[in-house]
mmCIF file of C-alpha atoms and ligand atoms in Angstrom:
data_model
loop_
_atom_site.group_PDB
_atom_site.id
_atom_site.type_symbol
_atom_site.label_atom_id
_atom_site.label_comp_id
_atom_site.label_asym_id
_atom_site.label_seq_id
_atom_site.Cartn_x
_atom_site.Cartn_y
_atom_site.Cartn_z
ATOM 1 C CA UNK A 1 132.908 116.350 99.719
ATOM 2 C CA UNK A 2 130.365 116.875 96.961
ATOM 3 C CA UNK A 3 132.028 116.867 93.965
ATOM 4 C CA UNK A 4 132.050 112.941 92.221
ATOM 5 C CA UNK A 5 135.894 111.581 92.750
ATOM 6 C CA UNK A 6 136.886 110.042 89.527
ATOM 7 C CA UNK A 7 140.091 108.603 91.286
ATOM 8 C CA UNK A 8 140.396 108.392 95.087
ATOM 9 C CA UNK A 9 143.967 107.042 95.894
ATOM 10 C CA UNK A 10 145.103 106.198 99.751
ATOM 11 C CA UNK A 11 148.345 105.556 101.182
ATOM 12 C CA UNK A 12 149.827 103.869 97.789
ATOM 13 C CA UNK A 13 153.105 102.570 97.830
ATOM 14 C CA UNK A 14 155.488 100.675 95.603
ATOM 15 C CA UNK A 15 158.201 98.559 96.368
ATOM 16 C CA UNK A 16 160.790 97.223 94.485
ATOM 17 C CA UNK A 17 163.061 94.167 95.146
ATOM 18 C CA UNK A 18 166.541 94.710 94.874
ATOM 19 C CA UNK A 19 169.703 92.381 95.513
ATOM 20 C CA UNK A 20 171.229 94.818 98.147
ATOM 21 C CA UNK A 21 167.227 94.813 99.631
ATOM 22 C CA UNK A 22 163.982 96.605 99.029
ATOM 23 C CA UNK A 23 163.452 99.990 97.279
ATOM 24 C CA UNK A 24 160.192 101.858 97.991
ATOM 25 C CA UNK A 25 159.550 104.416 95.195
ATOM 26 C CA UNK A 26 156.249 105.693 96.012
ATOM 27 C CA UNK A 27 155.269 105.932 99.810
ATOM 28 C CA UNK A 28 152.166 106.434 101.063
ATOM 29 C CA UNK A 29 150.719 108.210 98.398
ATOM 30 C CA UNK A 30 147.373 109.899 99.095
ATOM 31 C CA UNK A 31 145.170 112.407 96.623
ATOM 32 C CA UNK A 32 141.555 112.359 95.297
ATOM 33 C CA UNK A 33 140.613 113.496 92.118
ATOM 34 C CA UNK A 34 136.898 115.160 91.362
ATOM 35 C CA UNK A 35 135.509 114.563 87.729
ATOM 36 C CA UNK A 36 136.800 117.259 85.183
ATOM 37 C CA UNK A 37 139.579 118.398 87.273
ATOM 38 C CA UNK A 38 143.368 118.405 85.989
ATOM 39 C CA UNK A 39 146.081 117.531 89.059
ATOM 40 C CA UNK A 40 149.421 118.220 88.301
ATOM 41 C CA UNK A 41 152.382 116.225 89.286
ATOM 42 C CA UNK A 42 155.540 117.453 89.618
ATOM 43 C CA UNK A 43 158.826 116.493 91.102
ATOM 44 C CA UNK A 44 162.354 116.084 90.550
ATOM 45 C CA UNK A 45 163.527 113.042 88.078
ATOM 46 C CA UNK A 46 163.752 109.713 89.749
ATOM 47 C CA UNK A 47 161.332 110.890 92.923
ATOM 48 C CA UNK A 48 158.752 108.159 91.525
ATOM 49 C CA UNK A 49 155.762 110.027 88.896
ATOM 50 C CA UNK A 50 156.062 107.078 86.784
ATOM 51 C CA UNK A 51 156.171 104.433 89.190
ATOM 52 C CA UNK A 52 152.820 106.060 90.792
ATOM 53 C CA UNK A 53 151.097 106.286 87.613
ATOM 54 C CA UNK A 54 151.582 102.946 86.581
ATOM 55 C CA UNK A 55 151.041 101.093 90.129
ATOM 56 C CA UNK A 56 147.005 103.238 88.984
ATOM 57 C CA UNK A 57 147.163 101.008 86.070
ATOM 58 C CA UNK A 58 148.267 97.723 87.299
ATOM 59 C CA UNK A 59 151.294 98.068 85.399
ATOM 60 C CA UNK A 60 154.163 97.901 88.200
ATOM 61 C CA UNK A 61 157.457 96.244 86.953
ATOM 62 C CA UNK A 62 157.634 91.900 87.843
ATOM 63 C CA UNK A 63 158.526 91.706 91.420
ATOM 64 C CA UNK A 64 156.797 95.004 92.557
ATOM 65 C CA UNK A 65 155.115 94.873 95.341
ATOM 66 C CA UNK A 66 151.846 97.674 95.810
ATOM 67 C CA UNK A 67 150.366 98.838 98.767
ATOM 68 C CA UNK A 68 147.271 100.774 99.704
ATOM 69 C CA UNK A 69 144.322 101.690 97.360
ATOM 70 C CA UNK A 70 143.276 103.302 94.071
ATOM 71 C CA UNK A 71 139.459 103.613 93.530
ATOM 72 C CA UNK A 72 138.316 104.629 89.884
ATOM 73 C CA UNK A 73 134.716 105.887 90.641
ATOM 74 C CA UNK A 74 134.653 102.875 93.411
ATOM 75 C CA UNK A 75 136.623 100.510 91.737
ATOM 76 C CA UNK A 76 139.353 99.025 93.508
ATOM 77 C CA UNK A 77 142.464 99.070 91.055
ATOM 78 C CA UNK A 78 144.841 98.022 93.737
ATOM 79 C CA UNK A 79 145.332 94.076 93.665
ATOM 80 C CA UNK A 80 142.678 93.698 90.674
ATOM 81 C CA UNK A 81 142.440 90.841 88.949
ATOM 82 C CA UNK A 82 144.010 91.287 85.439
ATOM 83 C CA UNK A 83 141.477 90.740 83.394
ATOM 84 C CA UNK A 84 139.092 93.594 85.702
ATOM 85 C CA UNK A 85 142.270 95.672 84.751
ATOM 86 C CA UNK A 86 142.298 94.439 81.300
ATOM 87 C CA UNK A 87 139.087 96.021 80.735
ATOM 88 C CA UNK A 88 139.457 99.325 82.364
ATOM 89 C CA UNK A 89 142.734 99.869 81.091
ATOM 90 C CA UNK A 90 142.450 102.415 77.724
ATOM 91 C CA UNK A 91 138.624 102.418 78.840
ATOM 92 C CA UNK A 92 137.387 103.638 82.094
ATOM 93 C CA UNK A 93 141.545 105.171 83.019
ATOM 94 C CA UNK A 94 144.203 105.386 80.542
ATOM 95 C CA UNK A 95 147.813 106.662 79.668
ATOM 96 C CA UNK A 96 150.042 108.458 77.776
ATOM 97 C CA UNK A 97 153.235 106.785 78.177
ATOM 98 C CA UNK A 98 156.253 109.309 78.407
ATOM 99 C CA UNK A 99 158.378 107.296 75.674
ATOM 100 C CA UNK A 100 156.482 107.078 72.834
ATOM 101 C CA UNK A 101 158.101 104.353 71.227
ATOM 102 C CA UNK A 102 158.319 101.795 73.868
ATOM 103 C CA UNK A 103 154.400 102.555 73.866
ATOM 104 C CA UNK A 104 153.986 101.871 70.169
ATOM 105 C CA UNK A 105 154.703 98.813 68.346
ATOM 106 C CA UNK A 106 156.662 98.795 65.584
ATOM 107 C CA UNK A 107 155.810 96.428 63.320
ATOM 108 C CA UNK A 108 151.867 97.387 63.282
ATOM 109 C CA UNK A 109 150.311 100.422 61.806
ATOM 110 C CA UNK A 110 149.449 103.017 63.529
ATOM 111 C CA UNK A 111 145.726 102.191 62.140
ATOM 112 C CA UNK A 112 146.126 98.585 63.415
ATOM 113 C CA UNK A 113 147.038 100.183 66.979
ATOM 114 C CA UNK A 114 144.945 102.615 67.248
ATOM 115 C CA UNK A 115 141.206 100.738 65.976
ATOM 116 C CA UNK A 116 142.315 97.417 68.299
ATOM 117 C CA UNK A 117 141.650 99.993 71.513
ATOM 118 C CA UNK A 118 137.523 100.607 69.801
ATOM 119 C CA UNK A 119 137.571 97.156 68.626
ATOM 120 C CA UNK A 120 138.666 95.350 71.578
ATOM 121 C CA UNK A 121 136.893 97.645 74.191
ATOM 122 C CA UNK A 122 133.850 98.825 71.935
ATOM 123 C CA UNK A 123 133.110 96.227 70.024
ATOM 124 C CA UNK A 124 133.698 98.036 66.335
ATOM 125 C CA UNK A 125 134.261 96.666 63.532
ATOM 126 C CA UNK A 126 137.708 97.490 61.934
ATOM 127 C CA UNK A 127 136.499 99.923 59.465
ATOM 128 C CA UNK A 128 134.475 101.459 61.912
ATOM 129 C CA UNK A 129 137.041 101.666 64.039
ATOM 130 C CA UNK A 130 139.758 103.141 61.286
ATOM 131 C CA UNK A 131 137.062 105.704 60.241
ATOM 132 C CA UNK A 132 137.111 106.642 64.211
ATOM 133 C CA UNK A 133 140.440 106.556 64.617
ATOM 134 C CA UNK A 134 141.114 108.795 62.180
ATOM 135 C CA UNK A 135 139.159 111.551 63.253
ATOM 136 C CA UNK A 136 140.332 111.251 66.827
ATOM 137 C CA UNK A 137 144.014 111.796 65.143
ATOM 138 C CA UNK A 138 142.831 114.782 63.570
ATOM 139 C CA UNK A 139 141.152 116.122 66.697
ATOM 140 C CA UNK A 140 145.089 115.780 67.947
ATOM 141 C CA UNK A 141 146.057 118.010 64.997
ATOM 142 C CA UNK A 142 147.830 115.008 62.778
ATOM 143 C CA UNK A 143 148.095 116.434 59.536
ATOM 144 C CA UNK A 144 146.745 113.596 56.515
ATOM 145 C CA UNK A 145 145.555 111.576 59.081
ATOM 146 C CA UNK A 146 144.325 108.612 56.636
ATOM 147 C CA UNK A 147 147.993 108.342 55.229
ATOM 148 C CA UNK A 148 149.143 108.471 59.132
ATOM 149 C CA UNK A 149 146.923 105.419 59.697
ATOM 150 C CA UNK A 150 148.561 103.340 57.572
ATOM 151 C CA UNK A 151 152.418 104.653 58.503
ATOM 152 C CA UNK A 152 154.079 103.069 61.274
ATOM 153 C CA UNK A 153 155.820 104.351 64.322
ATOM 154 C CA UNK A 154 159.476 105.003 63.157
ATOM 155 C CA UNK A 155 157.826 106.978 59.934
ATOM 156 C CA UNK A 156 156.203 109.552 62.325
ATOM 157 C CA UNK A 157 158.087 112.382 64.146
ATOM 158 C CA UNK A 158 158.454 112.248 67.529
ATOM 159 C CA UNK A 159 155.874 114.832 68.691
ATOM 160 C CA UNK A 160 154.124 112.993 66.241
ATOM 161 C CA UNK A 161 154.377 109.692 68.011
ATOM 162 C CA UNK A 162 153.415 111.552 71.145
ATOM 163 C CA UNK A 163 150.049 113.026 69.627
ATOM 164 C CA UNK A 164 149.694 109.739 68.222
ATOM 165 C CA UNK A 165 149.716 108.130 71.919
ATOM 166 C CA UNK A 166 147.021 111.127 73.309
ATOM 167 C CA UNK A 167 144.975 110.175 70.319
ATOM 168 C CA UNK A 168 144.721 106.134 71.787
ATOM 169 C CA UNK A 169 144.695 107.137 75.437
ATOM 170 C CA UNK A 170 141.475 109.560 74.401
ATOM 171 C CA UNK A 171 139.587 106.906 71.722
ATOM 172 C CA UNK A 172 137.554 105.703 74.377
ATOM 173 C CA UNK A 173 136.708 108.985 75.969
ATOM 174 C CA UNK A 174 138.511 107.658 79.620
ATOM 175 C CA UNK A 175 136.759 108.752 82.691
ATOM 176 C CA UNK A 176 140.606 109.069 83.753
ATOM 177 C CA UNK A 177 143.455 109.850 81.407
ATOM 178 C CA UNK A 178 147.392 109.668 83.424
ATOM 179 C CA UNK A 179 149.230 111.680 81.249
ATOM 180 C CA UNK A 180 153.091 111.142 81.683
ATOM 181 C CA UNK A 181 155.038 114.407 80.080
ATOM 182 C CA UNK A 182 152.633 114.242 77.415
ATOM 183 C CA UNK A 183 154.158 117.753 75.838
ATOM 184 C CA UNK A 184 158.076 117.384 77.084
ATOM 185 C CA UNK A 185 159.131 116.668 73.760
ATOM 186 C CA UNK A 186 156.624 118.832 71.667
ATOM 187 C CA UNK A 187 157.386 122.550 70.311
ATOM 188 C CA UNK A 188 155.303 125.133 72.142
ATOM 189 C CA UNK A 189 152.722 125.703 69.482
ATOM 190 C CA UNK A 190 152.106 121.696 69.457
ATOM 191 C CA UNK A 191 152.150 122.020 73.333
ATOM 192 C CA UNK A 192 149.731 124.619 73.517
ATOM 193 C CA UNK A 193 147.227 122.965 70.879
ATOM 194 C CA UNK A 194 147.631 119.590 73.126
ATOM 195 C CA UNK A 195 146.975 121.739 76.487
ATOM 196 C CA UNK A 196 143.762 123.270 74.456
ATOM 197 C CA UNK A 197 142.779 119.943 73.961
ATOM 198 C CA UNK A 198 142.681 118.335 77.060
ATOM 199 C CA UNK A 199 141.089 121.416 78.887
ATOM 200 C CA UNK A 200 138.449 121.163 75.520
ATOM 201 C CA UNK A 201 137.778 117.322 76.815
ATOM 202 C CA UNK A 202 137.748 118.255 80.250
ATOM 203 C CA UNK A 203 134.872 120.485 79.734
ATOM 204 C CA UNK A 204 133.228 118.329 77.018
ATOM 205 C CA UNK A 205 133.673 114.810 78.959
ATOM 206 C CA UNK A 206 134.308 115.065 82.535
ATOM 207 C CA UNK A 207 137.530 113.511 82.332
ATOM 208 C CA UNK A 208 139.834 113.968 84.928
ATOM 209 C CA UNK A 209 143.462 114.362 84.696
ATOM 210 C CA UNK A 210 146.767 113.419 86.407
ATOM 211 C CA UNK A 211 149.094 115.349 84.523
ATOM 212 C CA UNK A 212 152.944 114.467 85.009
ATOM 213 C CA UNK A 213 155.440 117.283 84.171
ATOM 214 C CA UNK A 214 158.283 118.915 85.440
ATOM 215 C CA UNK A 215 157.254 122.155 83.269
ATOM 216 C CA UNK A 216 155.473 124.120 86.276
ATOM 217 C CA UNK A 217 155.019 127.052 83.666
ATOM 218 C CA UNK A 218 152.346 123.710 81.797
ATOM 219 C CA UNK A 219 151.127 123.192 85.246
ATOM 220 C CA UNK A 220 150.196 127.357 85.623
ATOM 221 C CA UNK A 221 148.515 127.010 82.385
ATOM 222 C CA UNK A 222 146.291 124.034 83.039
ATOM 223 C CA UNK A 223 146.225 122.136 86.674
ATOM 224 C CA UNK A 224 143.106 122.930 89.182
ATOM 225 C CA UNK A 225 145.551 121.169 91.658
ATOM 226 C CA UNK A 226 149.286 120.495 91.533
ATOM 227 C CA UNK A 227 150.853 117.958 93.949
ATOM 228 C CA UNK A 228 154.437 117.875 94.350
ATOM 229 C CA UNK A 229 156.610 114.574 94.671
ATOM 230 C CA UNK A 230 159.938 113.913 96.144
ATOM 231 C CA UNK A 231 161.467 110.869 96.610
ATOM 232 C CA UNK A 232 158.894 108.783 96.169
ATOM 233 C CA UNK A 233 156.424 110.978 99.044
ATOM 234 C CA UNK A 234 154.016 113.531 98.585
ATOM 235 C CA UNK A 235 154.988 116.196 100.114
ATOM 236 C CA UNK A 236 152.730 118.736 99.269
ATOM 237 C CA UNK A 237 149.202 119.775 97.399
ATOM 238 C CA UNK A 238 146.777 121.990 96.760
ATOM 239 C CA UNK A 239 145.461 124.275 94.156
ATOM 240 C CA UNK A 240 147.716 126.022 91.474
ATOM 241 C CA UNK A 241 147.779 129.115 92.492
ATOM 242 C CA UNK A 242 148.029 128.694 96.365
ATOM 243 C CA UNK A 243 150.878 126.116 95.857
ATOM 244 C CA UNK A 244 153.056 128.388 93.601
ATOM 245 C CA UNK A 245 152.041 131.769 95.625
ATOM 246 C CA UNK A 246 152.733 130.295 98.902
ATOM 247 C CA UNK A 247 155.327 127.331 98.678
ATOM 248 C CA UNK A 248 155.519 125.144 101.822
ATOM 249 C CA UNK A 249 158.265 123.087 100.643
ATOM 250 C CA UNK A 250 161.791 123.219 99.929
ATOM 251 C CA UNK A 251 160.761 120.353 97.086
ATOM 252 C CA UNK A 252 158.448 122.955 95.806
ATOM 253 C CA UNK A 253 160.507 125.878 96.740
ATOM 254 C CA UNK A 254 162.993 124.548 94.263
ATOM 255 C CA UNK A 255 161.239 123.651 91.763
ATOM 256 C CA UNK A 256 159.831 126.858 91.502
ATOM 257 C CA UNK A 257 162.938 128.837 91.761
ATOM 258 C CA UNK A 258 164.501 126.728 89.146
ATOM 259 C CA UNK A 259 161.436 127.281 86.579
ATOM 260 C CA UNK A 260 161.775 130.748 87.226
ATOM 261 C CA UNK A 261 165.824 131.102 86.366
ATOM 262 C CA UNK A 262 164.976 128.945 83.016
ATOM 263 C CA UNK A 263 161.943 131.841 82.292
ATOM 264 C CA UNK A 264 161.571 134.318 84.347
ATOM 265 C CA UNK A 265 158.598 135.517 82.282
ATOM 266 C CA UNK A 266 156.473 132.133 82.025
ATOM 267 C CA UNK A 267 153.141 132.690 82.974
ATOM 268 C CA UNK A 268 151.729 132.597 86.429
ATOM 269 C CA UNK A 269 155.530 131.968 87.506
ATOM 270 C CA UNK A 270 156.023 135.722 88.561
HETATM 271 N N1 ATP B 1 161.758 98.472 86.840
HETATM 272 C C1 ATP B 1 162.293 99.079 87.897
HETATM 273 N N2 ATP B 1 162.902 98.355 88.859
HETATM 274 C C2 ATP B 1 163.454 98.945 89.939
HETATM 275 N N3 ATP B 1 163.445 100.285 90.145
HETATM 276 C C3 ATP B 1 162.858 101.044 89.216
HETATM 277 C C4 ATP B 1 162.250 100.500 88.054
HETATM 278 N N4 ATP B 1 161.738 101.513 87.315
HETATM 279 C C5 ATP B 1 162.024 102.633 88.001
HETATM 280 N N5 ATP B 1 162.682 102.359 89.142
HETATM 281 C C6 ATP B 1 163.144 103.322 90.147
HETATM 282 O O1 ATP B 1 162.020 103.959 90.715
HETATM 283 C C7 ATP B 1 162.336 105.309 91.038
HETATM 284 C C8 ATP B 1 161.273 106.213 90.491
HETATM 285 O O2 ATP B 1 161.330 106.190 89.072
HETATM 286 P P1 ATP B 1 160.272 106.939 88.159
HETATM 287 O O3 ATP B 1 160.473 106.424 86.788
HETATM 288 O O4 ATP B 1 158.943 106.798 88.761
HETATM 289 O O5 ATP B 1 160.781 108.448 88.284
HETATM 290 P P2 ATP B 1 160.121 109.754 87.629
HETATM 291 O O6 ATP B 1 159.746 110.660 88.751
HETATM 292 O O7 ATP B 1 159.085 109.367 86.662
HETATM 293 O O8 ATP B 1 161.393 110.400 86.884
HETATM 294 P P3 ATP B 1 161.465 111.195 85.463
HETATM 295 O O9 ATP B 1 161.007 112.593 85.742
HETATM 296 O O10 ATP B 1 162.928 111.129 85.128
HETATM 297 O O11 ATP B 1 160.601 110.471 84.477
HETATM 298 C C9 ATP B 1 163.729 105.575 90.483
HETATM 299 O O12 ATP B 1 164.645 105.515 91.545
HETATM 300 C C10 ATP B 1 163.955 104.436 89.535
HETATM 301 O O13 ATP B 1 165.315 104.118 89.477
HETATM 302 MG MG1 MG B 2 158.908 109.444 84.644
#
């Protein structure tokens, strides 16, 4: 292959420890990801997005145990020490959390939160970094961002909180952003103006993608590639339009026929 892989992930799996015995939630997980491409993750709730996305980041719950490897641009993220992940995380790859408010703290500012990512990983000084900050919240379409900065979390709305959390994930300009429903809970226009964006910094940047959502009608808008999860596997992959002309899968069979009945209409769907 020619193109530069960003991410190159082989045979990843997760494992949880249980009391009634071990859980695997992601199996053998393989994919690669060029620079500036969008892949598209999809799958039913509970068939293990999350748990794959964080297992990238070195972020598995106590106890987990993860198999097989992640390479960002070479970089083994699999068994990294944590301060190597301490520095890549919200640098080189980062994440939009799909809650935003377990993601946010809320006693700190959303100023405080957002200029500790430049001033920790860039070396800015805070009003540097506030200045920055503020015009990366704009470039998210937060309205009076200089008030926002010094609101915190439970003052914004929740679409808010969620811009709020694309904002961080994008202050460092991440070779790799792992975005986790970033647009579930917005309305469509904020949706839309979010998709813009990250196919804007796609073009601009180089950044590549992993875009979580069960909204295949998002994933027909933006995804190169769309890779389809189910219980905890990867069972299929390939580009948008081959994958939702030509289903293999009854994982992707259904999740297509399901998008369909809730809009028969959405785009690329029909
Ligand atoms: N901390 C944990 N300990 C043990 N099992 C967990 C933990 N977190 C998640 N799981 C289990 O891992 C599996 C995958 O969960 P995950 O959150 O990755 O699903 P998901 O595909 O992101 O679902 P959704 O679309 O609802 O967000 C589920 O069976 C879940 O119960
Ligand atoms: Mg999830």
């Amino acid at each position: 292959m020619s193109a530069v892989l960003a991410l190159q992930v082989d045979g990843l799996s997760v494992t949880h420890a249980a009391a009634d015995g071990a859980r695997t939630v992601v199996s053998d997980v393989s994919f690669s990801l060029p620079r500036g491409r969008i892949l598209g993750i999809a799958g039913e709730s509970g068939c293990g997005k999350t748990q794959l996305l964080l297992a990238l980041l070195g972020l598995s719950p106590a106890g987990a145990q993860v198999g097989g490897s992640a390479l960002l641009s070479g970089q083994q993220l699999v068994g990294a020490d944590r301060r190597v992940l301490r520095r890549l995380r919200g640098n080189r790859i980062a994440m939009v959390f799909q809650d935003p408010m377990t993601a946010l703290i809320p006693y700190l500012t959303i100023g405080t939160q957002l200029a500790e990512v430049l001033q920790v990983h860039r070396g800015l000084s805070k009003s540097q970094a506030l200045l920055h900050s503020q015009q990366m919240l704009e470039a998210v379409g937060i309205d009076a961002p200089a008030r926002r900065l010094r609101q915190h979390p439970h003052e914004l709305s929740g679409g808010m909180r969620q811009r709020v959390l694309l904002a961080m994930a994008l202050l460092c300009e991440p070779d790799v952003l792992l975005a986790d429903e970033p647009t579930t809970a917005l309305d469509v226009t904020v949706q839309a103006q979010i998709l813009d964006l990250l196919l804007d910094l796609r073009e601009r940047l180089g950044m590549a993608v992993v875009l979580v959502t069960h909204d295949m009608g998002v994933l027909a808008q933006v995804a190169d590639d769309v890779a389809v999860m189910h219980a905890g596997v990867l069972v299929e992959q390939g580009p948008v339009q081959q994958l939702f002309d030509a289903p293999q899968s009854t994982a992707t069979q259904s999740l297509l026929a399901a998008a369909r009945q809730l809009s028969p209409t959405a785009q690329g769907l029909v």
